[in-house]
Amino acid sequence: MADFVRVASISDVSPGAVMLVDVDGERIALVNVDGELYAVADECSHEGCSLSEGDVDGRMLVCPCHGSDFDVTTGEPASPPAYESVATYAVRVDGDDVLVQPSD
């Protein structure tokens, strides 16, 4: 299992915001839902749009291209046109540091 990688400070991503981070060459959308941090693959499973450019609506991350909603807690799409999940990543907070575990 890969080690966690520091990607940001807690203050870098405010509640309701999303930011793009890079973990060992993987583009990951880091999302703050009411103070809880989640990480999902940045690429929409429908047409590959950057999810980090989308909006956060509760625990849903809305793809900016075609409007599919992805549940950041599971990676599952909640609305078409996407039907496939996006990868999720473990997130850990250590003091002010936000750490994400890359995929193996």
Short mmCIF file of N, CA and C in Angstrom, two decimals, residues 7-98:
data_model
loop_
_atom_site.label_atom_id
_atom_site.label_comp_id
_atom_site.label_asym_id
_atom_site.label_seq_id
_atom_site.Cartn_x
_atom_site.Cartn_y
_atom_site.Cartn_z
N VAL A 7 -0.68 17.06 0.20
CA VAL A 7 -1.14 17.74 -1.00
C VAL A 7 -1.56 19.18 -0.76
N ALA A 8 -1.86 19.53 0.48
CA ALA A 8 -2.36 20.88 0.76
C ALA A 8 -2.38 21.12 2.26
N SER A 9 -2.72 22.35 2.62
CA SER A 9 -3.04 22.70 4.00
C SER A 9 -4.54 22.78 4.10
N ILE A 10 -5.06 22.58 5.29
CA ILE A 10 -6.51 22.63 5.48
C ILE A 10 -7.07 23.95 4.97
N SER A 11 -6.38 25.04 5.20
CA SER A 11 -6.86 26.36 4.80
C SER A 11 -6.88 26.56 3.28
N ASP A 12 -6.24 25.67 2.53
CA ASP A 12 -6.20 25.80 1.07
C ASP A 12 -7.52 25.48 0.40
N VAL A 13 -8.37 24.70 1.06
CA VAL A 13 -9.64 24.29 0.45
C VAL A 13 -10.77 24.52 1.46
N SER A 14 -11.49 25.61 1.27
CA SER A 14 -12.54 25.99 2.20
C SER A 14 -13.79 25.14 1.99
N PRO A 15 -14.69 25.10 2.98
CA PRO A 15 -15.92 24.32 2.83
C PRO A 15 -16.68 24.72 1.56
N GLY A 16 -17.12 23.71 0.82
CA GLY A 16 -17.84 23.94 -0.43
C GLY A 16 -16.94 24.15 -1.63
N ALA A 17 -15.64 24.01 -1.43
CA ALA A 17 -14.69 24.24 -2.52
C ALA A 17 -14.05 22.94 -2.99
N VAL A 18 -13.48 23.02 -4.17
CA VAL A 18 -12.74 21.89 -4.75
C VAL A 18 -11.45 22.44 -5.32
N MET A 19 -10.37 21.65 -5.20
CA MET A 19 -9.10 22.06 -5.79
C MET A 19 -8.41 20.86 -6.41
N LEU A 20 -7.65 21.14 -7.45
CA LEU A 20 -6.88 20.10 -8.13
C LEU A 20 -5.57 19.89 -7.41
N VAL A 21 -5.24 18.63 -7.14
CA VAL A 21 -3.94 18.28 -6.56
C VAL A 21 -3.33 17.16 -7.40
N ASP A 22 -2.05 17.00 -7.29
CA ASP A 22 -1.34 15.95 -8.01
C ASP A 22 -0.70 15.03 -6.99
N VAL A 23 -0.97 13.74 -7.11
CA VAL A 23 -0.38 12.75 -6.22
C VAL A 23 0.32 11.70 -7.08
N ASP A 24 1.62 11.74 -7.09
CA ASP A 24 2.42 10.80 -7.87
C ASP A 24 1.96 10.72 -9.33
N GLY A 25 1.68 11.88 -9.92
CA GLY A 25 1.26 11.94 -11.31
C GLY A 25 -0.22 11.72 -11.55
N GLU A 26 -0.99 11.47 -10.50
CA GLU A 26 -2.44 11.30 -10.62
C GLU A 26 -3.13 12.63 -10.32
N ARG A 27 -3.99 13.08 -11.23
CA ARG A 27 -4.77 14.30 -11.02
C ARG A 27 -5.98 13.93 -10.16
N ILE A 28 -6.08 14.62 -9.02
CA ILE A 28 -7.11 14.31 -8.03
C ILE A 28 -7.84 15.59 -7.64
N ALA A 29 -9.17 15.49 -7.55
CA ALA A 29 -10.00 16.60 -7.07
C ALA A 29 -10.17 16.44 -5.57
N LEU A 30 -9.70 17.42 -4.82
CA LEU A 30 -9.83 17.44 -3.36
C LEU A 30 -11.03 18.31 -3.03
N VAL A 31 -12.00 17.75 -2.32
CA VAL A 31 -13.28 18.42 -2.08
C VAL A 31 -13.53 18.57 -0.59
N ASN A 32 -13.97 19.76 -0.19
CA ASN A 32 -14.32 20.02 1.21
C ASN A 32 -15.84 20.07 1.32
N VAL A 33 -16.41 19.10 2.02
CA VAL A 33 -17.85 19.05 2.27
C VAL A 33 -18.06 19.30 3.75
N ASP A 34 -18.46 20.52 4.07
CA ASP A 34 -18.73 20.90 5.47
C ASP A 34 -17.58 20.56 6.41
N GLY A 35 -16.36 20.79 5.96
CA GLY A 35 -15.18 20.56 6.79
C GLY A 35 -14.59 19.17 6.68
N GLU A 36 -15.27 18.27 6.01
CA GLU A 36 -14.76 16.91 5.78
C GLU A 36 -14.15 16.86 4.38
N LEU A 37 -12.94 16.32 4.28
CA LEU A 37 -12.24 16.30 2.99
C LEU A 37 -12.35 14.94 2.31
N TYR A 38 -12.57 14.99 1.00
CA TYR A 38 -12.69 13.80 0.16
C TYR A 38 -11.83 14.00 -1.07
N ALA A 39 -11.40 12.89 -1.67
CA ALA A 39 -10.59 12.96 -2.87
C ALA A 39 -11.12 11.96 -3.89
N VAL A 40 -11.33 12.45 -5.12
CA VAL A 40 -11.80 11.61 -6.22
C VAL A 40 -10.94 11.89 -7.45
N ALA A 41 -10.92 10.94 -8.37
CA ALA A 41 -10.19 11.15 -9.62
C ALA A 41 -10.73 12.41 -10.29
N ASP A 42 -9.84 13.18 -10.88
CA ASP A 42 -10.22 14.45 -11.48
C ASP A 42 -10.92 14.27 -12.82
N GLU A 43 -10.88 13.10 -13.40
CA GLU A 43 -11.42 12.89 -14.74
C GLU A 43 -12.81 12.27 -14.70
N CYS A 44 -13.80 12.97 -15.27
CA CYS A 44 -15.17 12.47 -15.35
C CYS A 44 -15.18 11.18 -16.17
N SER A 45 -15.96 10.22 -15.71
CA SER A 45 -16.03 8.93 -16.39
C SER A 45 -16.85 8.99 -17.68
N HIS A 46 -17.52 10.09 -17.94
CA HIS A 46 -18.32 10.22 -19.16
C HIS A 46 -17.46 10.63 -20.35
N GLU A 47 -16.81 11.81 -20.25
CA GLU A 47 -15.99 12.26 -21.38
C GLU A 47 -14.66 12.84 -20.95
N GLY A 48 -14.25 12.57 -19.74
CA GLY A 48 -12.91 12.95 -19.32
C GLY A 48 -12.72 14.39 -18.91
N CYS A 49 -13.79 15.12 -18.68
CA CYS A 49 -13.66 16.52 -18.25
C CYS A 49 -13.06 16.59 -16.85
N SER A 50 -12.46 17.72 -16.55
CA SER A 50 -11.82 17.93 -15.25
C SER A 50 -12.87 18.23 -14.18
N LEU A 51 -13.06 17.31 -13.24
CA LEU A 51 -14.04 17.50 -12.18
C LEU A 51 -13.65 18.61 -11.22
N SER A 52 -12.35 18.89 -11.10
CA SER A 52 -11.92 19.96 -10.20
C SER A 52 -12.37 21.33 -10.69
N GLU A 53 -12.84 21.43 -11.93
CA GLU A 53 -13.37 22.68 -12.46
C GLU A 53 -14.87 22.79 -12.24
N GLY A 54 -15.46 21.75 -11.62
CA GLY A 54 -16.90 21.74 -11.38
C GLY A 54 -17.27 22.39 -10.06
N ASP A 55 -18.56 22.35 -9.77
CA ASP A 55 -19.10 22.94 -8.55
C ASP A 55 -19.41 21.85 -7.53
N VAL A 56 -19.37 22.24 -6.26
CA VAL A 56 -19.73 21.34 -5.18
C VAL A 56 -21.15 21.68 -4.75
N ASP A 57 -22.01 20.66 -4.68
CA ASP A 57 -23.39 20.83 -4.25
C ASP A 57 -23.66 19.77 -3.19
N GLY A 58 -23.52 20.17 -1.92
CA GLY A 58 -23.59 19.19 -0.83
C GLY A 58 -22.41 18.25 -0.96
N ARG A 59 -22.68 16.95 -1.03
CA ARG A 59 -21.59 16.00 -1.20
C ARG A 59 -21.43 15.58 -2.67
N MET A 60 -22.09 16.30 -3.56
CA MET A 60 -21.99 16.03 -4.99
C MET A 60 -21.00 16.99 -5.65
N LEU A 61 -20.20 16.43 -6.55
CA LEU A 61 -19.29 17.22 -7.37
C LEU A 61 -19.88 17.18 -8.78
N VAL A 62 -20.20 18.36 -9.31
CA VAL A 62 -20.91 18.47 -10.58
C VAL A 62 -19.90 18.67 -11.71
N CYS A 63 -19.93 17.78 -12.70
CA CYS A 63 -19.03 17.89 -13.84
C CYS A 63 -19.38 19.16 -14.61
N PRO A 64 -18.37 19.97 -14.95
CA PRO A 64 -18.63 21.23 -15.64
C PRO A 64 -19.03 21.06 -17.11
N CYS A 65 -18.80 19.89 -17.69
CA CYS A 65 -19.08 19.71 -19.12
C CYS A 65 -20.53 19.32 -19.41
N HIS A 66 -21.02 18.30 -18.72
CA HIS A 66 -22.36 17.80 -19.05
C HIS A 66 -23.26 17.63 -17.84
N GLY A 67 -22.81 18.06 -16.66
CA GLY A 67 -23.67 18.12 -15.49
C GLY A 67 -23.87 16.87 -14.67
N SER A 68 -23.11 15.81 -14.94
CA SER A 68 -23.23 14.62 -14.10
C SER A 68 -22.80 14.95 -12.68
N ASP A 69 -23.53 14.41 -11.71
CA ASP A 69 -23.19 14.58 -10.30
C ASP A 69 -22.47 13.34 -9.81
N PHE A 70 -21.36 13.52 -9.11
CA PHE A 70 -20.63 12.40 -8.52
C PHE A 70 -20.63 12.57 -7.01
N ASP A 71 -21.00 11.51 -6.29
CA ASP A 71 -20.97 11.51 -4.83
C ASP A 71 -19.51 11.37 -4.41
N VAL A 72 -18.97 12.38 -3.76
CA VAL A 72 -17.54 12.35 -3.41
C VAL A 72 -17.23 11.33 -2.32
N THR A 73 -18.23 10.83 -1.63
CA THR A 73 -17.97 9.83 -0.60
C THR A 73 -17.80 8.43 -1.18
N THR A 74 -18.34 8.20 -2.38
CA THR A 74 -18.28 6.88 -2.99
C THR A 74 -17.70 6.87 -4.40
N GLY A 75 -17.72 8.03 -5.06
CA GLY A 75 -17.28 8.11 -6.46
C GLY A 75 -18.37 7.76 -7.45
N GLU A 76 -19.54 7.35 -6.97
CA GLU A 76 -20.62 6.91 -7.85
C GLU A 76 -21.36 8.09 -8.47
N PRO A 77 -21.73 7.95 -9.75
CA PRO A 77 -22.52 9.01 -10.39
C PRO A 77 -23.96 8.96 -9.89
N ALA A 78 -24.56 10.13 -9.74
CA ALA A 78 -25.95 10.20 -9.28
C ALA A 78 -26.88 10.64 -10.39
N SER A 79 -26.30 11.05 -11.53
CA SER A 79 -27.13 11.49 -12.65
C SER A 79 -26.38 11.28 -13.96
N PRO A 80 -27.13 11.04 -15.05
CA PRO A 80 -26.50 10.89 -16.35
C PRO A 80 -25.96 12.23 -16.84
N PRO A 81 -25.09 12.23 -17.80
CA PRO A 81 -24.80 11.13 -18.70
C PRO A 81 -23.74 10.14 -18.20
N ALA A 82 -23.10 10.40 -17.06
CA ALA A 82 -22.11 9.45 -16.55
C ALA A 82 -22.81 8.26 -15.89
N TYR A 83 -22.30 7.07 -16.15
CA TYR A 83 -22.85 5.86 -15.54
C TYR A 83 -21.79 5.06 -14.79
N GLU A 84 -20.52 5.42 -14.96
CA GLU A 84 -19.43 4.72 -14.29
C GLU A 84 -18.87 5.59 -13.17
N SER A 85 -18.48 4.94 -12.09
CA SER A 85 -17.89 5.65 -10.94
C SER A 85 -16.51 6.19 -11.28
N VAL A 86 -16.08 7.15 -10.47
CA VAL A 86 -14.70 7.62 -10.53
C VAL A 86 -13.99 7.09 -9.29
N ALA A 87 -12.70 6.95 -9.37
CA ALA A 87 -11.91 6.44 -8.25
C ALA A 87 -11.97 7.40 -7.06
N THR A 88 -11.95 6.82 -5.87
CA THR A 88 -11.85 7.61 -4.65
C THR A 88 -10.51 7.30 -3.98
N TYR A 89 -10.05 8.22 -3.16
CA TYR A 89 -8.76 8.08 -2.50
C TYR A 89 -8.93 8.37 -1.02
N ALA A 90 -8.15 7.68 -0.21
CA ALA A 90 -8.16 7.92 1.23
C ALA A 90 -7.54 9.28 1.53
N VAL A 91 -8.16 10.01 2.45
CA VAL A 91 -7.67 11.33 2.87
C VAL A 91 -7.45 11.28 4.37
N ARG A 92 -6.35 11.89 4.78
CA ARG A 92 -6.04 11.97 6.21
C ARG A 92 -5.57 13.39 6.51
N VAL A 93 -5.92 13.90 7.68
CA VAL A 93 -5.46 15.22 8.11
C VAL A 93 -4.52 15.02 9.28
N ASP A 94 -3.35 15.64 9.19
CA ASP A 94 -2.34 15.56 10.23
C ASP A 94 -1.95 16.99 10.59
N GLY A 95 -2.52 17.49 11.69
CA GLY A 95 -2.32 18.89 12.04
C GLY A 95 -3.00 19.76 10.99
N ASP A 96 -2.22 20.58 10.28
CA ASP A 96 -2.75 21.44 9.22
C ASP A 96 -2.55 20.81 7.84
N ASP A 97 -1.88 19.67 7.79
CA ASP A 97 -1.56 19.03 6.51
C ASP A 97 -2.67 18.09 6.05
N VAL A 98 -2.99 18.19 4.75
CA VAL A 98 -3.94 17.27 4.12
C VAL A 98 -3.13 16.26 3.34
#
